[in-house]
XYZ file of C-alpha atoms in Angstrom:
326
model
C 0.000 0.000 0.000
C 2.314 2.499 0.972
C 6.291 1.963 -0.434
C 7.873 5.142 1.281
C 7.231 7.030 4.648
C 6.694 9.937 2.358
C 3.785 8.366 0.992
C 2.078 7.738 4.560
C 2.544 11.245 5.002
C 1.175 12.635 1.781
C -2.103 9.751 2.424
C -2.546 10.924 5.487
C -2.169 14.680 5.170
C -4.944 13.958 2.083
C -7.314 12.798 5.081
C -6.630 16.329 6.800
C -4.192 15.025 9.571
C -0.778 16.302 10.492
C 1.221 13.105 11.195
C 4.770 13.541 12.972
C 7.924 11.811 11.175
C 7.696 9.120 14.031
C 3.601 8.141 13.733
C 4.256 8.591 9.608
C 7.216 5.764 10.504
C 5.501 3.506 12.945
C 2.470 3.505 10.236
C 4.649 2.298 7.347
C 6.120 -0.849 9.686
C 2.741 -1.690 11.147
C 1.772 -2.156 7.045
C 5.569 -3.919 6.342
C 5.605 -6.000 9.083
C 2.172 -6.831 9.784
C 1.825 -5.743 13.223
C -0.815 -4.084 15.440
C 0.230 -0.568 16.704
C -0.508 0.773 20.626
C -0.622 3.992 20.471
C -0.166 5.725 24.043
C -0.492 9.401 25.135
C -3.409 12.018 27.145
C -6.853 12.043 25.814
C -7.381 13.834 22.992
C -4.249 14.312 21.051
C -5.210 12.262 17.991
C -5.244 8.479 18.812
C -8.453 6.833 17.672
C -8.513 9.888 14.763
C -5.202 8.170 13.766
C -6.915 5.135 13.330
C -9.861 6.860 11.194
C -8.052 8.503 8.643
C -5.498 5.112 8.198
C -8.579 3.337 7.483
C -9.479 6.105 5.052
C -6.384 6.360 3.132
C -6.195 3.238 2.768
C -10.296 2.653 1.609
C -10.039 -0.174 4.359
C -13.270 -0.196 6.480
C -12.776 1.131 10.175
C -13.977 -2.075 12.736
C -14.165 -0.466 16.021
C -14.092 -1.896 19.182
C -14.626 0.879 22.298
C -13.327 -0.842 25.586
C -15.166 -0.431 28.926
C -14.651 -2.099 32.398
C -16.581 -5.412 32.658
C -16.042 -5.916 28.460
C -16.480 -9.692 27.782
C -15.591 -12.066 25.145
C -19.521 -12.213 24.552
C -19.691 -8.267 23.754
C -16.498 -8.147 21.781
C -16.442 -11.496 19.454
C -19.813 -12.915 19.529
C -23.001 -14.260 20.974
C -25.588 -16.802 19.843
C -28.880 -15.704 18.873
C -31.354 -16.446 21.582
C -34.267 -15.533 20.058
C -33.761 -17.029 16.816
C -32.787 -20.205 18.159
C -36.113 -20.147 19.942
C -38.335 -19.245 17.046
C -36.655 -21.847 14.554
C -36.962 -24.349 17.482
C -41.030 -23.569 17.094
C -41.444 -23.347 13.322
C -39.541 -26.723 13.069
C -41.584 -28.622 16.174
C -43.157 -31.085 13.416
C -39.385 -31.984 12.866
C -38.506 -32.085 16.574
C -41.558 -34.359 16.895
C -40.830 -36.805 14.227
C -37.096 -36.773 15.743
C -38.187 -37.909 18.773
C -40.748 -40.607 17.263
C -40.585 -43.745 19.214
C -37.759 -42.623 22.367
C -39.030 -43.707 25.471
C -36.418 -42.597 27.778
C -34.414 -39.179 28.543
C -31.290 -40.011 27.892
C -32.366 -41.343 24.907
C -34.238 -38.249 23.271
C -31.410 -35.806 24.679
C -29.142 -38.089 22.794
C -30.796 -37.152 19.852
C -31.468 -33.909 20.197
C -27.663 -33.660 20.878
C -26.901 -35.006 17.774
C -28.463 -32.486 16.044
C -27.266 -29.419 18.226
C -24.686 -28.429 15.606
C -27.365 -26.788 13.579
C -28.378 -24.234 16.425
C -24.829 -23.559 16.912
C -23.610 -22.621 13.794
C -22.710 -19.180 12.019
C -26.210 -19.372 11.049
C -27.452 -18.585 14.513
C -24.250 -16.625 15.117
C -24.082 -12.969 16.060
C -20.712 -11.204 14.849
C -19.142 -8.457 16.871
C -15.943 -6.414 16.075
C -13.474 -8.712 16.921
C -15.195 -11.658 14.792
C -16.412 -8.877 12.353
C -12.671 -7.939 11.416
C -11.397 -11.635 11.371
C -14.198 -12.908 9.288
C -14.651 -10.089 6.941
C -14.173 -10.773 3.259
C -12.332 -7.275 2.480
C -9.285 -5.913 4.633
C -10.378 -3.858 7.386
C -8.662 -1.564 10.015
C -9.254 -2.610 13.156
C -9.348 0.016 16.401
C -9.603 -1.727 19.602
C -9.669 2.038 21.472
C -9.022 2.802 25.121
C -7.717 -0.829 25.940
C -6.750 0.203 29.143
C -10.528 0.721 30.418
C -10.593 -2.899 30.015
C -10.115 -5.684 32.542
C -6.665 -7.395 32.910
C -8.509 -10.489 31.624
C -9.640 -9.358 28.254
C -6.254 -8.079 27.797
C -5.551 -11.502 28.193
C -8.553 -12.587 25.548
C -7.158 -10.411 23.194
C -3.370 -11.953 22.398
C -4.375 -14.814 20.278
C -6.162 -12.220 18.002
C -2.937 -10.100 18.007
C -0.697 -12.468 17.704
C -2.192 -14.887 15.644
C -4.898 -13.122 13.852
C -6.915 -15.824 14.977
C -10.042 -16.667 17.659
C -11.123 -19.975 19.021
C -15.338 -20.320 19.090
C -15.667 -23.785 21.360
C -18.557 -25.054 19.008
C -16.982 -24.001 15.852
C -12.747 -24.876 16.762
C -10.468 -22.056 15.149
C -11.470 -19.232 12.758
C -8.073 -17.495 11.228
C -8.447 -13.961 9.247
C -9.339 -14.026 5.647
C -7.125 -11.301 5.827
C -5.118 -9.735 8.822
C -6.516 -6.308 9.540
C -4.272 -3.665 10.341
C -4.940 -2.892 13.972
C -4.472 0.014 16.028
C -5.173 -0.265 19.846
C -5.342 3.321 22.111
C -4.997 4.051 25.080
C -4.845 6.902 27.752
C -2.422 5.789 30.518
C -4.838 4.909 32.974
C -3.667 1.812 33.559
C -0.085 -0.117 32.884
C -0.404 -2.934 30.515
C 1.167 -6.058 30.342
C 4.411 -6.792 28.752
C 2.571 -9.733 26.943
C 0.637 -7.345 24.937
C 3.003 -4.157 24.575
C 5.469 -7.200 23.099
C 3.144 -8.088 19.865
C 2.769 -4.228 19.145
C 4.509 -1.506 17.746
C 4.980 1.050 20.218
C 3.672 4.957 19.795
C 3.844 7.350 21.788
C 1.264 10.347 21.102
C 2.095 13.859 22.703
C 0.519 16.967 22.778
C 1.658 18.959 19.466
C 4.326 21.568 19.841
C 2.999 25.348 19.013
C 3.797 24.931 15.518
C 1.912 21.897 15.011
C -1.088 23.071 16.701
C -1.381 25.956 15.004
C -0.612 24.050 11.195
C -4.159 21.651 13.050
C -6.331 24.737 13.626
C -5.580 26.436 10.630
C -5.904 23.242 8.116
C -8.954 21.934 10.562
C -10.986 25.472 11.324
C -10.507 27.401 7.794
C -11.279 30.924 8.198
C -9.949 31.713 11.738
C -7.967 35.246 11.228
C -4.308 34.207 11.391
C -3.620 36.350 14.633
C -6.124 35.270 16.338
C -5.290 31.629 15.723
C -1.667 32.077 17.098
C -3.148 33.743 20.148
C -5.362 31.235 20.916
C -2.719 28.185 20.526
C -0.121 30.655 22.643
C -2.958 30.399 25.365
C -3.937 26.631 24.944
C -0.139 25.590 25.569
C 0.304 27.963 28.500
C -2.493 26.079 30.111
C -1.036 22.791 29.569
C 2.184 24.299 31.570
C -0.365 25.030 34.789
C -1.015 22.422 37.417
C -4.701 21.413 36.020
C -7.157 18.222 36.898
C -7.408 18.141 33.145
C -5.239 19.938 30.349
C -6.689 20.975 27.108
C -6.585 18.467 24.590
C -6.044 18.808 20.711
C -9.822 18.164 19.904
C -11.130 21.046 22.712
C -8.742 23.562 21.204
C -10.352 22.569 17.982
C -13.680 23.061 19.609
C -12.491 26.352 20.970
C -10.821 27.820 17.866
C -14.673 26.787 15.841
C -16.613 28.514 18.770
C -14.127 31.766 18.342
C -15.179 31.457 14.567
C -18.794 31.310 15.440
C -18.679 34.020 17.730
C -17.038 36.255 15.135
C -14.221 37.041 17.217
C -11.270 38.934 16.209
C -8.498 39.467 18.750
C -8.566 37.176 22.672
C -9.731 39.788 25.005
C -10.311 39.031 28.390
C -14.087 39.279 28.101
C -13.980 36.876 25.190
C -11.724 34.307 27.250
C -13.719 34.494 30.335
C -16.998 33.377 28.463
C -15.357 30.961 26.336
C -12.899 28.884 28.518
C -15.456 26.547 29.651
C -14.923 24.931 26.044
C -11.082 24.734 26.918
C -11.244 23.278 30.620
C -14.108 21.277 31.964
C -13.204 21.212 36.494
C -14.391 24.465 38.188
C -10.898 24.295 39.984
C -9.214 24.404 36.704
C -11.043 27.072 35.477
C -10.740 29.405 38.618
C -6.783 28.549 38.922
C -6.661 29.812 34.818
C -8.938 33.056 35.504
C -6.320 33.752 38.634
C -3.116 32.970 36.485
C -4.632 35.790 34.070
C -5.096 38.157 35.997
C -1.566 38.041 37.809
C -0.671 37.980 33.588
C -2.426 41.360 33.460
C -0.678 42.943 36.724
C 2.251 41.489 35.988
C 2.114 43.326 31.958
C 0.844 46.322 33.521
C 3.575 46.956 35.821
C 6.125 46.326 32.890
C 4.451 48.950 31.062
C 4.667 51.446 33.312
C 8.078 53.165 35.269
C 8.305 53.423 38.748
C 6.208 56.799 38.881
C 3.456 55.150 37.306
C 3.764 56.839 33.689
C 3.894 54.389 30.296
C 6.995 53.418 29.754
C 8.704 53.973 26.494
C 10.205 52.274 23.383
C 13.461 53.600 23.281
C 13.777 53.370 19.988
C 10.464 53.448 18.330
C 8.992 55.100 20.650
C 6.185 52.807 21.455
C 4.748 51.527 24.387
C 6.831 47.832 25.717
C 4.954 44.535 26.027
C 2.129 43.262 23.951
């Protein structure tokens, strides 16, 4: 699919996603060497979009599997269909009847019915989930097992024959191996370590939050029509919040959010008034949001008082004349 780095980058930029030399990399092994990628970093910087828009360059369907405490094998592979079991068990009762013609014992008609179990557990009775979906499915698919470590210890487990092998074991059915191996890309947000057994059959990523630059290339390329300034003020403000002791730092998608509502609210320049009303978007703890309305203000004192000299007058450029700071 891809037979340079270059080209993983060009693919994915197509999708509208800035991709660092080292996720660009890490892509072009998983599709060489045919191995799942964990991607690892905060919330919000890009992880299961990373997934979405490798699916999409590659016109690979997107499979995904959201993990949540207490996930089974039952929610994420399959389960048998109940219901349908039941109402082909009614419509064929003249068949069940003559199947049981002439047993007089028990044993003897659950020895029959036995014998005939394999046609209520079958695919036909079957009910696919992700896992199964992306193993049995006749196309290649991509494959995004996100936020793994919400999961249970045990389902990390569950899931190494699958990365390992491409392969699941149904007890009534034996073995089912991949048509053909999706490309997988399991997320997750630190919450938990995770095993060595599973980090081992990956390719490791780690995702960070984007440097100025590359934040501001992501709002400009994903909120068109932002004024320029006001987009470099409002990245400038998203990183210095990120640098304050918070419950919760800004991720890439809220600045996103943030830079849209500035567009929608027709603002031109980050006043105070405009940041006070809109930083709810940015940070969603009441402690966060006090601590960031105090750290401004101290900003403003602190800007004041280097604009002014010691009696209180505006201090001067002394070369162009004009008034210091911003």
């Amino acid at each position: 699919m891809f037979n340079t780095i270059s080209d993983v980058k060009t693919a994915l930029s197509a999708q509208r996603y800035i991709p660092s030399d080292e996720i660009a990399t890490t892509v072009f092994l998983a599709e060489k060497l045919g191995k799942p990628i964990l991607a690892e970093g905060p919330a919000g910087v890009g992880k299961t979009e990373l997934a979405k828009v490798w699916a999409a360059a590659t016109g690979r369907e997107l499979i995904r599997l959201q993990c949540y405490e207490g996930l089974d094998e039952t929610k994420a592979l399959y389960e048998w269909e109940y219901a349908k079991q039941l109402l082909y068990t009614q419509l064929l009762r003249d068949k069940l009847n003559d199947l049981l013609a002439g047993v007089t014992t028990l044993a003897e008609a659950a020895d029959r019915l036995a014998a005939e179990e394999d046609v209520f557990f079958s695919s036909r009775f079957m009910l696919p989930r992700p896992l199964l979906k992306a193993i049995t499915s006749e196309q290649p698919v991509t494959l995004l097992i996100d936020e793994i470590d919400r999961a249970d210890a045990e389902f990390e487990a569950f899931l190494l024959e699958v990365l390992s092998d491409f392969q699941v074991s149904v007890p009534e059915l034996g073995t089912i191996r991949a048509r053909h191996q999706p490309m997988v890309l399991l997320t997750s947000n630190n919450t938990r370590e995770l095993s060595e057994a599973l980090k081992r059959r990956c390719l490791y990523l780690h995702v960070d939050y984007p440097t100025a630059e590359q934040e501001l290339q992501i709002v400009n390329l994903k909120v068109p029509g932002l004024p320029p300034k006001l987009a470099q003020q409002a990245v400038e403000l998203v990183q210095r919040l990120r640098g304050m002791d918070l419950k919760k730092h800004p991720s890439v998608s809220e600045t996103i959010d943030w830079a849209r509502a500035l567009l929608e609210l027709n603002a031109r320049h980050l006043d105070r008034a405009t940041i006070e009303t809109t930083l709810n978007v940015l940070l969603k703890f009441e402690g966060d949001l006090q601590r960031a309305r105090r750290a401004m203000v101290r900003d403003e004192g602190d800007r004041a008082r280097r604009e002014r000299d010691e009696f209180g007058r505006p201090r001067r450029d002394d070369e162009g004349g004009r008034f210091r700071g911003n």
